[in-house]
Structure formats: structure tokens, C-alpha cells
CSV table of C-alpha atoms and ligand atoms in Angstrom, one decimal:
chain,number,residue,atom,x,y,z
A,1,MET,CA,161.4,8.8,86.9
A,2,LEU,CA,161.2,6.2,88.4
A,3,LEU,CA,161.5,6.2,92.1
A,4,THR,CA,160.8,10.7,91.9
A,5,PRO,CA,157.0,10.9,93.9
A,6,GLU,CA,154.1,12.6,91.5
A,7,TYR,CA,152.1,12.9,94.4
A,8,ILE,CA,153.1,12.6,98.5
A,9,PHE,CA,150.0,12.4,100.8
A,10,LYS,CA,150.5,13.2,104.8
A,11,ASN,CA,148.6,10.0,104.8
A,12,VAL,CA,145.8,8.2,103.5
A,13,GLU,CA,143.0,10.2,104.8
A,14,ALA,CA,144.3,13.6,102.9
A,15,ILE,CA,143.5,11.5,99.6
A,16,THR,CA,140.1,13.1,98.9
A,17,PRO,CA,137.2,11.8,95.8
A,18,GLU,CA,138.4,15.2,94.7
A,19,PHE,CA,141.5,14.5,93.8
A,20,LEU,CA,141.1,11.6,92.4
A,21,ARG,CA,138.4,12.9,89.6
A,22,GLN,CA,140.5,15.5,89.0
A,23,LYS,CA,143.0,12.8,88.0
A,24,GLY,CA,140.5,10.3,87.1
A,25,ILE,CA,141.2,8.0,88.9
A,26,CYS,CA,138.1,5.7,90.5
A,27,ALA,CA,140.3,2.9,91.3
A,28,LEU,CA,143.4,3.0,94.6
A,29,VAL,CA,145.7,-0.1,95.0
A,30,LEU,CA,145.8,0.2,98.8
A,31,ASP,CA,149.3,-0.6,100.8
A,32,VAL,CA,149.1,-2.4,104.4
A,33,ASP,CA,152.2,-1.6,106.9
A,34,ASN,CA,152.7,1.7,107.3
A,35,THR,CA,150.1,2.9,105.0
A,36,LEU,CA,146.5,1.7,106.4
A,37,THR,CA,147.4,0.3,110.0
A,38,GLY,CA,151.6,0.1,111.4
A,39,ASP,CA,154.2,-2.3,110.5
A,40,GLY,CA,153.0,-5.4,111.0
A,41,SER,CA,150.0,-4.3,112.7
A,42,GLN,CA,146.3,-4.9,112.8
A,43,GLN,CA,145.5,-1.8,114.4
A,44,LEU,CA,143.0,-0.1,112.2
A,45,GLU,CA,142.3,4.3,113.5
A,46,ASP,CA,138.7,4.9,113.3
A,47,SER,CA,140.5,7.6,110.3
A,48,VAL,CA,141.4,5.1,108.5
A,49,SER,CA,138.1,2.8,108.5
A,50,ALA,CA,135.6,6.9,108.2
A,51,TRP,CA,138.3,7.7,104.9
A,52,LEU,CA,137.6,4.0,103.3
A,53,ASP,CA,133.5,4.5,104.3
A,54,THR,CA,135.1,8.2,102.4
A,55,MET,CA,136.3,5.8,98.8
A,56,ARG,CA,133.3,3.1,99.1
A,57,ALA,CA,130.7,6.5,99.0
A,58,ALA,CA,132.4,7.8,96.8
A,59,GLY,CA,132.5,4.6,93.7
A,60,VAL,CA,136.0,4.3,94.1
A,61,SER,CA,137.0,0.6,94.0
A,62,LEU,CA,139.8,-1.0,96.4
A,63,THR,CA,142.4,-3.7,96.5
A,64,ILE,CA,145.1,-4.8,98.7
A,65,VAL,CA,148.0,-5.5,97.6
A,66,SER,CA,151.2,-6.0,100.1
A,67,ASN,CA,154.6,-8.2,99.8
A,68,ASN,CA,153.5,-9.4,103.1
A,69,THR,CA,152.2,-12.8,103.9
A,70,ALA,CA,148.9,-14.4,104.2
A,71,LYS,CA,148.5,-14.3,108.0
A,72,ARG,CA,149.1,-10.8,108.5
A,73,VAL,CA,147.4,-9.0,106.1
A,74,ARG,CA,144.3,-11.5,105.6
A,75,PRO,CA,142.8,-10.7,109.5
A,76,PHE,CA,143.5,-6.7,108.4
A,77,ALA,CA,142.0,-7.0,105.0
A,78,GLU,CA,138.8,-9.3,105.8
A,79,ARG,CA,137.9,-7.0,108.6
A,80,ILE,CA,137.5,-3.8,106.2
A,81,GLY,CA,136.2,-5.5,104.1
A,82,LEU,CA,139.1,-6.0,100.6
A,83,ALA,CA,140.2,-8.1,98.1
A,84,TRP,CA,143.7,-8.6,99.3
A,85,VAL,CA,147.3,-10.5,97.5
A,86,PRO,CA,149.7,-10.9,99.8
A,87,LEU,CA,153.9,-11.2,99.0
A,88,ALA,CA,153.1,-9.7,95.2
A,89,CYS,CA,157.2,-8.5,95.1
A,90,LYS,CA,156.5,-5.4,94.8
A,91,PRO,CA,158.4,-3.5,92.7
A,92,LEU,CA,157.9,-6.7,90.5
A,93,PRO,CA,154.6,-5.5,89.0
A,94,VAL,CA,153.0,-8.3,89.2
A,95,GLY,CA,151.1,-8.0,91.7
A,96,LEU,CA,149.8,-4.8,90.9
A,97,MET,CA,149.2,-6.8,87.2
A,98,VAL,CA,147.1,-8.9,89.4
A,99,ALA,CA,144.7,-5.7,90.5
A,100,ARG,CA,143.8,-3.7,88.1
A,101,ARG,CA,142.6,-7.6,86.1
A,102,ARG,CA,139.9,-7.7,89.5
A,103,LEU,CA,139.7,-3.7,89.3
A,104,GLY,CA,138.0,-4.1,86.8
A,105,VAL,CA,139.5,-0.6,84.6
A,106,LYS,CA,142.0,0.7,82.5
A,107,LYS,CA,145.6,1.6,83.4
A,108,ASN,CA,145.2,5.7,83.1
A,109,GLN,CA,141.5,4.6,85.8
A,110,MET,CA,144.3,3.7,88.5
A,111,ALA,CA,146.1,4.2,91.7
A,112,MET,CA,148.9,2.1,93.8
A,113,VAL,CA,149.2,3.7,97.8
A,114,GLY,CA,151.8,2.9,99.5
A,115,ASP,CA,154.5,4.3,101.5
A,116,GLN,CA,158.2,2.9,99.7
A,117,ILE,CA,159.3,4.2,97.4
A,118,TYR,CA,162.2,1.2,96.4
A,119,THR,CA,157.7,-0.8,96.3
A,120,ASP,CA,155.5,1.0,95.7
A,121,ARG,CA,156.7,4.1,93.5
A,122,LEU,CA,158.7,2.0,92.3
A,123,ALA,CA,156.0,-0.9,91.0
A,124,ALA,CA,153.8,1.8,90.3
A,125,GLY,CA,156.3,3.0,87.5
A,126,LEU,CA,157.0,-0.1,86.5
A,127,PHE,CA,153.4,-0.9,86.3
A,128,GLY,CA,152.8,2.1,84.3
A,129,ILE,CA,150.4,3.8,86.5
A,130,ARG,CA,150.8,6.6,89.2
A,131,CYS,CA,151.4,6.4,92.9
A,132,LEU,CA,150.3,8.5,96.2
A,133,TYR,CA,153.2,8.3,98.0
A,134,VAL,CA,152.2,8.3,101.9
A,135,MET,CA,154.6,8.9,104.4
A,136,PRO,CA,154.9,6.6,106.3
A,137,ARG,CA,152.1,5.6,109.2
A,138,THR,CA,154.3,4.9,112.0
A,139,PRO,CA,158.6,5.2,111.9
A,140,HIS,CA,158.7,1.5,112.2
A,141,ASP,CA,159.7,-0.4,110.3
A,142,LYS,CA,160.8,-4.3,111.4
A,143,SER,CA,161.7,-6.4,107.9
A,144,ARG,CA,165.5,-5.9,107.8
A,145,GLY,CA,164.5,-5.4,103.9
A,146,VAL,CA,163.2,-2.9,104.2
A,147,LYS,CA,164.9,-0.6,106.8
A,148,LEU,CA,167.5,-0.2,104.3
A,149,LYS,CA,165.6,0.8,102.0
A,150,ARG,CA,164.1,4.0,104.2
A,151,LYS,CA,167.5,5.4,103.9
A,152,PHE,CA,167.8,5.8,100.5
A,153,GLU,CA,164.5,7.0,100.0
A,154,PRO,CA,165.4,10.9,101.5
A,155,PRO,CA,166.7,12.2,98.7
A,156,PHE,CA,163.8,11.0,96.2
A,157,ILE,CA,161.5,13.3,98.4
A,158,ARG,CA,163.5,16.1,98.5
A,159,LYS,CA,164.0,16.1,94.5
A,160,TYR,CA,159.6,16.0,94.4
A,161,TYR,CA,159.8,19.1,96.4
A,162,LYS,CA,162.7,20.0,94.6
A,163,LYS,CA,160.9,20.8,92.2
A,164,GLY,CA,157.8,22.5,93.1
A,165,GLY,CA,156.0,19.5,94.6
A,166,THR,CA,153.4,19.5,97.4
A,167,LEU,CA,152.8,18.1,100.9
A,168,TYR,CA,148.9,17.0,100.3
A,169,GLU,CA,147.6,17.1,104.2
B,201,MG,MG1,154.8,-0.6,103.8
């Protein structure tokens, strides 16, 4: 239960203010690699930039929690003007604890947005918040650890669809 996604989105752009409002979510914790951009990439796609603007306009609080280093996360986070937590050790919930304090919301008002089952989905589950799982933005993962974890993700994705889950796109 801690690994099967509760929601699967094609990408972050598919997450709408309406969806969040319906679920009572007003704050999002964002992963970076293969969620907001490619793995290790500093590229900010126009569609992602527009999505961030839409979220801000809707009054959704945003912060970044990444397992990657400050060196990797800082330039991207500063570019999009978001606070960030590096080396978050997801699936340990410590980064999410920091994020929750920073966002100033209750657990049921926030959600983790990320592309890895064993990292983002599990961290959200262990911390006790919802995860809006997004499909990896690119098929490329740099870290060997991530590549290994990917191999064990498909059963949980299949389980989601088997239980009647839909792909939000
Ligand atoms: Mg990621």
C-alpha cells in the first residue's frame, strides 16, 4: 500500500488546480530529476514554467525536495524561484518534515509530486501524505541506484491500473 500509486499523472503539467482543490491539497513538494526536468538537466521547458505559474496563481504553495546534491538542485531551484531541500534521503521522511514546516500546512493539505516509486511514493507513504506520481519525464536515469529501482516499479504501476486507476493526462 505504501508503494502502489494513488494517482498517476502523465507529467506535472497534467496536475490541475481543480484536481488539487477537489482533494483539499494546497501545497506541493516537488521532486526535480525526471519530474520537473530531465535527470541532471537544468533545462526548464516552457510548459513546466507555465505550469508553475498556474499553480502559483491558484495559490498553491510549492517547494522542492530532492535526493540530489545542492550543486545540482540549487541552480534549477533558484531559476524557478523555489525553496529547496537537497540530499533529502527519500524514502526517509526527513526532507518532507522540513518541507511541511516550511510550507506551514497540515499533512492532509500537502502532496509529494515525484517519478519514483521507491523514493517519492514511499517517502510520501511513510510520512503519511499523498503522492501524485508522475511518469518519468525522460527514459534516462543517470544513477545506477535509480536504474536498479526502476526495474521493480512496473508491478506497482500495473496494480494501480488493475484496481481501476486512470492515467491523468
Ligand atoms: Mg526523480
